[in-house]
XYZ file of C-alpha atoms in Angstrom:
633
model
C 44.430 40.112 135.302
C 43.404 37.212 132.599
C 46.693 36.871 130.890
C 47.497 36.665 127.300
C 45.056 34.889 125.317
C 44.862 34.832 121.655
C 41.949 37.079 121.022
C 43.613 39.395 123.611
C 47.088 39.651 122.443
C 46.689 39.267 118.594
C 44.128 42.469 118.704
C 46.888 44.090 121.249
C 44.737 45.147 124.052
C 45.868 45.234 127.555
C 42.403 43.554 128.769
C 45.344 40.835 129.095
C 45.274 42.343 132.737
C 41.972 42.445 132.832
C 39.742 39.783 134.073
C 36.726 39.535 131.247
C 34.656 39.472 134.364
C 35.269 43.372 134.289
C 33.564 44.193 130.699
C 30.687 42.050 131.040
C 29.174 39.908 128.062
C 27.127 42.976 125.972
C 23.207 41.720 125.784
C 20.784 43.548 123.764
C 18.608 45.715 125.735
C 15.329 47.372 125.348
C 14.018 50.737 126.560
C 13.023 49.185 129.798
C 12.222 50.600 133.404
C 14.421 49.657 136.465
C 12.466 46.881 138.255
C 13.741 47.143 141.992
C 13.232 45.210 144.890
C 10.112 46.139 147.123
C 12.586 46.148 150.264
C 15.811 45.025 151.283
C 14.763 41.591 152.437
C 13.246 40.624 149.388
C 15.378 37.342 147.845
C 15.704 37.274 143.977
C 16.858 34.194 142.422
C 18.487 36.399 139.557
C 20.062 39.583 139.059
C 18.680 41.908 136.570
C 19.927 45.014 135.848
C 16.802 46.119 133.147
C 13.723 44.337 133.056
C 12.753 40.908 134.024
C 14.785 37.752 134.133
C 13.765 35.415 131.381
C 14.046 32.091 133.493
C 11.904 31.737 136.551
C 13.156 30.424 140.003
C 12.385 26.767 139.419
C 14.246 26.748 135.885
C 16.344 23.314 135.073
C 18.626 24.736 132.623
C 19.673 27.253 130.248
C 17.596 27.289 126.804
C 20.630 26.687 124.846
C 22.346 23.835 126.478
C 21.952 19.988 126.100
C 21.313 18.961 129.588
C 22.235 15.546 128.586
C 25.359 16.248 126.940
C 28.284 13.755 127.457
C 31.043 14.204 129.717
C 33.867 12.890 127.688
C 36.661 13.895 125.251
C 40.031 16.234 124.803
C 40.044 19.808 123.351
C 43.379 20.915 122.251
C 43.445 24.698 122.475
C 46.568 27.382 121.777
C 47.654 30.561 123.403
C 50.386 32.954 122.341
C 53.137 33.350 124.635
C 54.269 30.956 127.691
C 53.166 31.244 131.389
C 55.203 32.077 134.521
C 52.706 31.980 137.128
C 49.172 30.132 137.877
C 47.929 33.508 140.004
C 45.719 34.959 137.067
C 44.281 38.011 139.462
C 47.945 40.226 139.801
C 49.507 41.882 137.432
C 52.981 40.169 137.944
C 53.918 38.164 135.249
C 52.093 35.926 132.357
C 49.667 33.584 133.774
C 48.673 30.438 132.396
C 45.908 30.248 130.021
C 42.519 28.654 130.965
C 42.306 29.469 134.616
C 39.411 30.809 134.936
C 38.246 27.150 134.488
C 39.003 26.722 138.183
C 36.723 29.288 139.553
C 33.422 29.980 140.773
C 32.013 33.516 141.111
C 28.495 34.662 143.156
C 26.152 34.202 139.980
C 26.637 33.536 136.518
C 25.538 35.430 133.253
C 22.844 33.990 130.947
C 23.637 34.120 127.076
C 20.175 34.793 125.569
C 18.518 37.426 127.289
C 19.222 41.467 128.689
C 21.996 41.509 131.388
C 20.750 39.384 133.827
C 22.377 36.465 136.420
C 21.337 33.535 138.075
C 22.572 31.894 141.552
C 26.307 30.159 141.463
C 27.697 30.383 144.652
C 24.915 32.392 145.658
C 21.666 30.862 145.423
C 19.959 34.657 145.863
C 20.690 38.293 146.693
C 18.479 40.925 147.990
C 18.809 44.799 147.694
C 16.876 47.907 148.844
C 15.015 49.816 146.233
C 17.941 52.506 146.678
C 20.401 50.122 146.008
C 22.596 51.210 149.306
C 23.909 47.760 149.499
C 23.426 44.154 148.276
C 23.022 40.939 150.546
C 24.248 37.503 148.929
C 23.202 34.349 150.473
C 25.431 31.308 150.124
C 24.812 27.808 149.324
C 25.252 25.365 152.073
C 26.652 22.555 149.700
C 29.050 25.412 147.946
C 32.691 24.398 148.549
C 36.435 24.674 147.363
C 38.493 21.819 145.670
C 39.961 20.746 149.218
C 36.412 19.742 150.798
C 36.537 23.358 152.708
C 33.031 24.912 152.529
C 32.736 28.245 151.065
C 31.601 31.136 153.719
C 30.947 34.698 154.021
C 34.670 35.119 155.274
C 35.998 33.783 151.788
C 33.588 36.405 149.850
C 34.849 39.152 152.050
C 38.651 38.230 151.326
C 38.075 37.857 147.836
C 37.123 41.331 147.328
C 39.479 42.849 149.630
C 42.510 41.052 147.859
C 41.302 41.739 144.718
C 40.899 45.098 144.961
C 43.982 45.610 146.464
C 45.882 43.730 143.990
C 44.870 44.966 141.025
C 43.886 48.727 139.403
C 41.081 47.058 137.279
C 39.354 45.838 140.630
C 40.338 48.987 142.413
C 38.537 51.137 139.647
C 35.800 49.013 139.283
C 34.494 48.356 142.765
C 36.255 51.717 144.114
C 32.288 52.785 145.284
C 31.996 49.831 147.311
C 32.491 50.456 151.015
C 33.242 47.072 152.569
C 31.677 43.678 152.828
C 30.505 42.358 156.288
C 29.072 38.832 157.247
C 25.672 39.177 158.803
C 25.070 35.312 158.914
C 26.999 32.074 158.293
C 25.351 31.933 154.906
C 24.867 35.483 154.134
C 27.321 38.535 152.891
C 26.336 42.118 152.507
C 28.475 44.695 150.873
C 27.480 48.572 151.519
C 27.741 50.964 148.917
C 29.538 54.580 149.595
C 26.451 56.169 147.305
C 23.052 55.243 146.692
C 21.442 54.379 143.098
C 24.646 52.417 141.531
C 23.132 49.038 140.811
C 25.420 48.304 138.415
C 27.839 47.588 141.681
C 25.947 44.554 142.655
C 26.043 42.949 139.011
C 29.734 43.426 139.178
C 29.962 41.837 142.637
C 28.070 38.932 141.104
C 30.785 38.607 138.735
C 33.456 38.184 141.431
C 35.592 35.111 141.528
C 35.838 33.558 145.060
C 38.947 32.899 146.405
C 39.966 30.469 149.519
C 40.857 32.681 152.499
C 42.323 29.503 154.665
C 44.668 28.915 151.648
C 45.759 32.098 150.822
C 46.572 33.097 154.483
C 48.324 29.889 155.075
C 51.865 28.454 153.896
C 52.912 27.085 151.037
C 54.276 23.829 150.110
C 57.629 25.224 150.886
C 56.725 26.145 154.455
C 56.649 29.874 153.554
C 53.326 32.572 153.748
C 51.713 33.027 150.647
C 51.790 36.020 149.332
C 49.028 36.888 146.745
C 50.733 39.612 144.868
C 53.532 37.582 143.811
C 54.170 35.224 141.205
C 53.785 31.456 141.752
C 53.491 28.198 139.800
C 52.208 26.359 143.085
C 48.545 24.607 142.055
C 46.119 26.728 143.664
C 42.809 25.643 145.354
C 39.553 27.083 143.903
C 36.050 25.946 143.539
C 34.686 25.510 139.970
C 34.469 22.823 137.363
C 38.141 22.171 136.362
C 41.407 21.296 138.046
C 44.789 21.022 137.007
C 46.025 17.999 136.142
C 49.247 18.845 134.756
C 51.453 21.985 134.086
C 54.773 21.658 131.703
C 55.652 25.435 132.473
C 56.453 27.526 130.640
C 54.155 26.292 127.520
C 51.550 23.808 128.414
C 48.995 23.368 131.072
C 46.161 20.460 131.263
C 42.630 20.636 132.982
C 40.472 17.968 133.658
C 36.738 18.059 134.838
C 36.722 18.035 138.602
C 34.671 14.829 139.484
C 33.912 16.210 142.938
C 32.450 19.424 141.404
C 30.002 20.814 143.852
C 28.044 22.849 141.320
C 27.607 20.381 138.003
C 24.037 19.832 138.548
C 23.207 23.211 139.499
C 20.353 24.815 136.686
C 23.230 27.616 135.681
C 25.510 24.448 134.621
C 23.475 21.834 133.269
C 24.599 20.928 130.280
C 27.536 22.810 130.415
C 31.259 21.964 131.213
C 31.228 18.999 129.084
C 34.825 18.175 127.959
C 36.614 16.292 130.383
C 40.099 17.556 129.307
C 41.033 21.033 128.034
C 44.885 21.414 127.254
C 46.614 24.676 126.504
C 49.940 24.883 124.634
C 51.874 28.289 123.938
C 53.212 28.957 121.023
C 55.445 32.283 120.418
C 54.670 32.626 116.874
C 51.547 33.237 115.166
C 52.155 32.087 111.729
C 53.564 28.870 113.659
C 50.634 28.432 115.657
C 48.196 28.845 112.409
C 50.344 26.285 110.743
C 50.015 23.899 113.555
C 46.386 24.009 113.514
C 46.038 22.989 110.016
C 48.137 20.300 111.023
C 45.570 18.966 113.457
C 48.025 19.796 116.503
C 45.153 21.698 118.308
C 41.218 21.920 117.620
C 40.243 25.499 117.954
C 41.153 29.235 116.950
C 39.588 32.484 116.510
C 40.743 34.086 113.513
C 41.269 37.670 113.344
C 43.538 38.073 110.159
C 41.038 38.767 107.069
C 43.601 37.238 104.398
C 44.285 34.011 106.677
C 40.297 33.617 106.592
C 40.402 33.828 102.903
C 43.238 32.325 101.879
C 45.298 30.065 104.602
C 42.237 27.718 104.929
C 41.906 26.596 101.522
C 43.207 23.247 102.495
C 41.911 19.446 101.797
C 40.590 19.583 105.966
C 38.384 22.368 105.002
C 37.300 21.033 101.714
C 36.401 17.778 102.966
C 34.627 19.231 106.095
C 37.034 18.122 108.700
C 37.959 21.485 109.490
C 34.877 23.999 109.623
C 34.580 27.736 109.322
C 31.832 29.892 111.316
C 31.132 33.450 111.622
C 29.288 35.055 114.538
C 28.293 38.625 114.898
C 26.565 39.370 118.553
C 23.939 41.906 118.454
C 26.026 44.365 120.906
C 28.655 46.964 120.387
C 31.312 46.189 118.236
C 35.170 46.107 119.646
C 36.822 49.486 118.986
C 39.916 48.442 117.813
C 42.048 51.279 116.986
C 45.575 52.940 116.839
C 46.120 54.213 120.513
C 47.977 57.570 121.005
C 50.090 57.733 124.120
C 48.477 61.015 125.125
C 51.082 60.742 128.085
C 53.535 61.820 125.231
C 53.717 65.698 124.609
C 53.729 65.273 121.027
C 50.133 63.950 120.917
C 48.512 66.637 123.352
C 47.528 69.097 120.854
C 43.892 68.154 118.966
C 45.122 68.738 115.595
C 47.952 66.671 115.701
C 45.426 64.184 116.545
C 43.089 64.892 114.119
C 45.770 64.816 111.468
C 46.873 61.263 112.610
C 43.062 60.393 112.055
C 43.328 61.983 108.084
C 46.502 60.284 107.431
C 44.651 56.518 107.707
C 42.863 55.435 104.166
C 40.919 52.696 105.448
C 39.228 52.291 102.410
C 42.360 51.789 100.661
C 43.647 49.209 103.208
C 39.915 47.491 103.163
C 39.869 46.844 99.182
C 43.722 46.071 98.736
C 44.719 44.078 101.592
C 41.404 43.197 103.487
C 39.652 41.837 100.495
C 36.868 44.012 102.002
C 35.978 41.985 104.812
C 35.404 45.307 107.117
C 33.615 48.205 107.827
C 34.916 51.591 109.673
C 34.387 52.385 113.246
C 32.610 55.205 113.866
C 31.544 54.799 117.488
C 32.817 53.373 120.629
C 29.364 51.551 120.515
C 29.430 50.638 117.226
C 25.761 48.854 115.658
C 24.000 49.689 119.044
C 21.502 51.758 120.440
C 24.074 53.619 122.825
C 25.850 54.939 119.419
C 25.878 58.573 118.610
C 24.520 58.087 115.482
C 22.366 61.567 115.224
C 22.238 64.782 116.755
C 21.734 65.326 120.351
C 18.049 64.965 121.702
C 17.084 67.916 123.907
C 17.858 66.278 127.058
C 21.497 65.212 126.081
C 22.094 68.640 124.609
C 21.115 70.397 127.623
C 23.353 67.787 129.800
C 26.232 68.467 127.425
C 25.800 72.344 127.377
C 25.966 72.376 131.691
C 29.334 70.344 131.205
C 30.816 72.587 128.572
C 29.712 75.431 130.853
C 32.173 73.706 133.833
C 34.563 72.082 131.361
C 34.873 74.116 128.007
C 38.191 72.824 127.161
C 36.897 69.055 127.176
C 33.780 69.582 125.261
C 34.048 70.870 121.440
C 31.231 72.617 119.938
C 31.148 69.753 117.571
C 29.199 67.556 119.829
C 26.141 69.995 119.393
C 26.022 70.206 115.636
C 27.310 67.532 113.903
C 27.117 63.812 113.640
C 30.920 62.280 113.703
C 31.748 60.366 110.919
C 35.590 59.714 109.844
C 36.806 60.722 106.411
C 35.857 58.468 103.441
C 38.303 58.306 100.525
C 36.354 56.972 97.889
C 39.232 58.079 95.415
C 42.797 59.166 95.803
C 41.851 62.668 94.886
C 39.688 62.600 98.222
C 42.986 60.945 100.302
C 45.510 63.633 98.746
C 42.585 66.259 99.933
C 42.649 64.808 103.504
C 46.499 64.867 103.652
C 46.827 68.603 102.471
C 44.081 69.154 105.639
C 46.564 67.001 107.740
C 49.381 69.437 106.616
C 47.323 72.678 107.734
C 46.360 71.214 110.933
C 49.910 70.051 111.807
C 51.209 73.700 110.808
C 48.480 75.327 113.334
C 49.590 72.841 115.982
C 53.077 73.983 115.703
C 54.829 71.355 113.739
C 55.849 73.303 110.101
C 58.029 71.582 107.327
C 61.450 72.537 107.024
C 63.998 70.872 104.353
C 61.536 67.883 104.200
C 60.980 67.529 107.440
C 57.727 68.015 110.047
C 59.526 69.764 112.726
C 58.598 71.782 115.926
C 58.989 75.192 114.901
C 60.255 76.329 118.427
C 62.823 73.573 118.709
C 63.468 72.586 115.350
C 63.235 68.902 116.464
C 61.349 66.607 114.144
C 57.986 64.823 114.989
C 58.524 61.057 115.760
C 56.400 58.562 116.040
C 57.197 54.734 117.257
C 54.614 51.965 116.547
C 54.777 48.971 119.341
C 53.944 45.794 118.131
C 54.159 42.199 119.377
C 53.054 40.344 116.075
C 53.702 41.149 112.568
C 50.875 43.958 111.769
C 52.901 44.799 108.577
C 49.974 44.948 106.408
C 48.126 47.213 108.398
C 50.963 49.474 109.600
C 53.258 49.998 106.884
C 50.619 51.911 104.674
C 49.745 54.064 107.190
C 53.334 54.775 108.142
C 54.219 55.679 104.493
C 51.300 58.146 104.495
C 52.766 59.816 107.718
C 56.384 60.155 106.695
C 54.804 61.856 103.078
C 53.587 64.593 106.120
C 57.196 64.679 107.213
C 57.510 62.576 110.447
C 59.960 60.120 111.309
C 57.969 56.913 111.758
C 59.298 53.380 112.663
C 58.122 50.126 114.045
C 59.464 48.549 116.960
C 58.795 44.939 117.069
C 59.439 42.459 119.686
C 58.721 38.709 119.874
C 59.047 38.908 123.564
C 55.568 38.735 124.561
C 56.118 39.206 128.411
C 58.620 42.539 127.525
C 55.629 43.846 125.258
C 52.938 43.218 128.041
C 55.328 44.825 130.459
C 55.805 48.096 128.182
C 51.858 48.434 127.676
C 51.467 47.776 131.555
C 53.627 50.553 132.069
C 52.593 52.890 129.114
C 55.922 53.052 127.510
C 55.149 53.371 124.318
C 54.039 56.006 121.674
C 51.250 53.977 119.324
C 50.041 50.630 119.770
C 47.062 48.879 118.109
C 44.579 47.944 120.770
C 40.835 48.865 121.710
C 38.271 48.180 123.933
C 35.022 46.007 123.566
C 32.005 47.847 125.630
C 28.613 46.402 126.360
C 25.391 47.565 126.229
C 24.736 48.242 129.941
C 28.233 50.150 130.521
C 29.195 51.322 134.125
C 31.814 51.086 136.526
C 34.021 49.452 134.510
C 34.260 52.668 132.488
C 36.494 54.373 135.225
C 39.588 51.772 134.561
C 39.411 52.332 130.610
C 38.807 56.340 130.444
C 38.907 57.908 133.687
C 41.599 60.681 134.799
C 42.248 58.655 137.988
C 43.118 55.531 135.994
C 45.007 57.601 133.426
C 48.439 57.170 135.458
C 47.735 53.738 137.235
C 49.878 51.164 135.926
C 48.381 48.046 134.271
C 45.267 50.233 133.767
C 42.860 49.939 130.605
C 43.481 53.618 130.082
C 45.857 53.007 127.273
C 45.753 56.267 125.872
C 46.000 58.209 129.197
C 42.745 60.104 128.536
C 42.312 62.978 131.626
C 38.965 64.828 130.907
C 36.895 66.133 133.696
C 34.025 66.041 131.371
C 34.469 62.399 130.692
C 35.123 61.949 134.416
C 31.311 63.495 135.163
C 29.899 61.490 132.412
C 31.283 58.192 133.708
C 29.805 59.250 137.335
C 26.371 59.685 135.886
C 26.198 56.710 133.689
C 26.980 54.818 136.907
C 24.283 55.727 138.665
C 21.680 56.021 135.867
C 18.335 54.966 136.879
C 16.389 54.100 133.294
C 18.024 52.471 130.196
C 16.658 55.715 128.374
C 18.544 57.992 130.667
C 21.629 55.410 130.111
C 21.192 55.628 126.426
C 21.807 59.457 126.089
C 24.411 59.674 128.730
C 26.388 56.780 126.957
C 25.945 58.612 123.579
C 27.282 61.762 125.447
C 30.296 60.000 126.573
C 30.608 58.593 122.937
C 30.315 61.972 121.332
C 33.387 63.454 123.957
C 35.791 60.319 123.111
C 35.093 60.748 119.274
C 35.235 64.426 118.797
C 38.394 64.814 121.115
C 40.316 62.036 118.519
C 41.737 60.364 121.101
C 42.445 57.140 119.015
C 42.664 56.593 115.655
C 39.697 54.053 114.914
C 40.266 51.232 112.490
C 37.613 48.989 111.855
C 35.218 45.515 112.676
C 33.545 42.517 110.900
C 32.181 39.444 112.309
C 33.999 36.973 114.731
C 35.546 34.069 112.683
C 36.073 30.636 114.455
C 37.742 27.648 112.968
C 37.469 24.180 114.165
C 38.157 20.252 113.764
C 34.746 18.933 113.455
C 35.017 17.163 116.840
C 32.290 19.281 118.902
C 28.793 19.896 118.754
C 26.301 21.818 120.469
C 22.645 22.420 120.720
C 20.471 23.523 117.867
C 19.211 26.349 120.152
C 22.035 28.665 119.837
C 22.395 31.553 122.198
C 21.960 34.894 120.803
C 24.586 36.778 122.647
C 27.626 34.705 122.752
C 29.378 31.738 120.773
C 29.818 29.812 123.931
C 32.981 27.904 123.211
C 34.023 25.365 124.815
C 31.279 25.747 127.726
C 28.269 24.840 126.290
C 29.883 22.004 123.641
C 30.546 19.115 124.250
C 32.831 16.200 122.398
C 31.160 14.278 119.696
C 32.825 11.101 119.678
C 31.377 9.983 115.718
C 32.493 12.901 114.514
C 35.957 12.763 116.339
C 36.546 9.152 114.539
C 35.846 10.269 111.497
C 38.309 13.402 112.009
C 40.649 10.817 113.275
C 40.661 8.522 110.402
C 41.247 11.242 107.920
C 44.409 12.275 109.831
C 45.779 8.695 109.596
């Protein structure tokens, strides 16, 4: 539902269509037991999934902010692509960047502790020991930009309309029965099944929309339709409002002087920049040059070659542009070549194995990526949830039960081996892997005739098309040459129209794309939208590969209701093994996040461990900005 940020587009992921809230910021979590309420009437100031909250009820602000940060200055950001709607919560069109700045949620996550939220629109919550429902208690001072108070009716409306309007919310909230107003300042949500505590955390992330606005007539006298695109400036409740929109490429936000929550502990020292401006670019190379020329202030750099070579410029040498890397202690993003299993050519596991064997990561990393990356061997890479050892007895027993029920979905390898992708230390290694790939293709019914890899029954050549938006030739072309050596017909379909690209992904109209998922250290309901059979054919879902596995469906259901973190850990490892050993994707690589910024902004020395926090916890430093501006002159 958040459309087309630079990160999302450059890595080609359909998370463009999914609110960041659906996949929470991953937090490092120890092996805690679940701490529940004594009863459904005990009010909690914090919503902690595992362990105890760090901050007491009377905390003043998060430790990683400067509570006295100035509220001033201008931040210029960029976005790849243009926009044609100001509604970020449906799948129609491409919404403007930064719209999340306008919306508040029931609660707000901390960036320096285990998975925990604190009160924003809601000051507290309560829930019974079995987590069969949750009650949120709303702040009386909470109101929308037009001054109308936020009521339980708005919370219920938000839940209902979001669940109706997008498959991500539909899947994420599928086990929530309904919401009910139980007092003028309290709303309760009932769950279809007990012991799914992650649902209350997901509800804490619910953006609150004004019912009175969306059920009224628009500025042209027509009843507003939430499911449609709109360029009417919406009413929201968050720290920023839209000051100007120059559709299709530019939008400017300014701090709302009347923001009701600016002095709450969860907001103190945050939202410090007075004006935030987004400009759309249609080409990544042009966008990079615009940054170096000072046309915008901050970029997240995803290309290792750029990081090594493109920033060897005078502003960097003089310290006017700063480069910084950040590696959170959380599962690394699974970036991959994603095969569309809805296409029959990818349904045989041997074909998918062969495609994995044909990818020579070591060559790319050495010759093209300057040794900047490591290979991904897990959907929970570099975390306690990664399956990096053989299953322990409890997990093995669980997997055996799954295999009895769904033998086609649980390969024997999950019990006996630890999954690692082939390593090509030398060209001899790679030639061996290509020979093995050729044998696997032959076993799957794809034989070589006249130098072409064809179906032995129909004689049709194995054809694969890579759909790309931006130019990833350095990554894709060497891989394509390897596939051609195996006799396949392979081509690239490159589109410069971002909306066309997103529309094709939304409708699963592709063979292979470069995309992926970032999972958290506390996975739960969002897995339904990413890996479940139900989501496989739901337009706009994140199940890009089209995975349909009864065993994986069963694991996801168990993860959602895990009672302890130990249980969540072994279940997540089981999910990891099933995803890996079925070769649904061709994993690529990971590295630290890379950020470049013009040296105008500052933050507290107490940096949060689990997020870079830009721009929320940063502020505009006038003295630094003067130096930069003098340099540009």
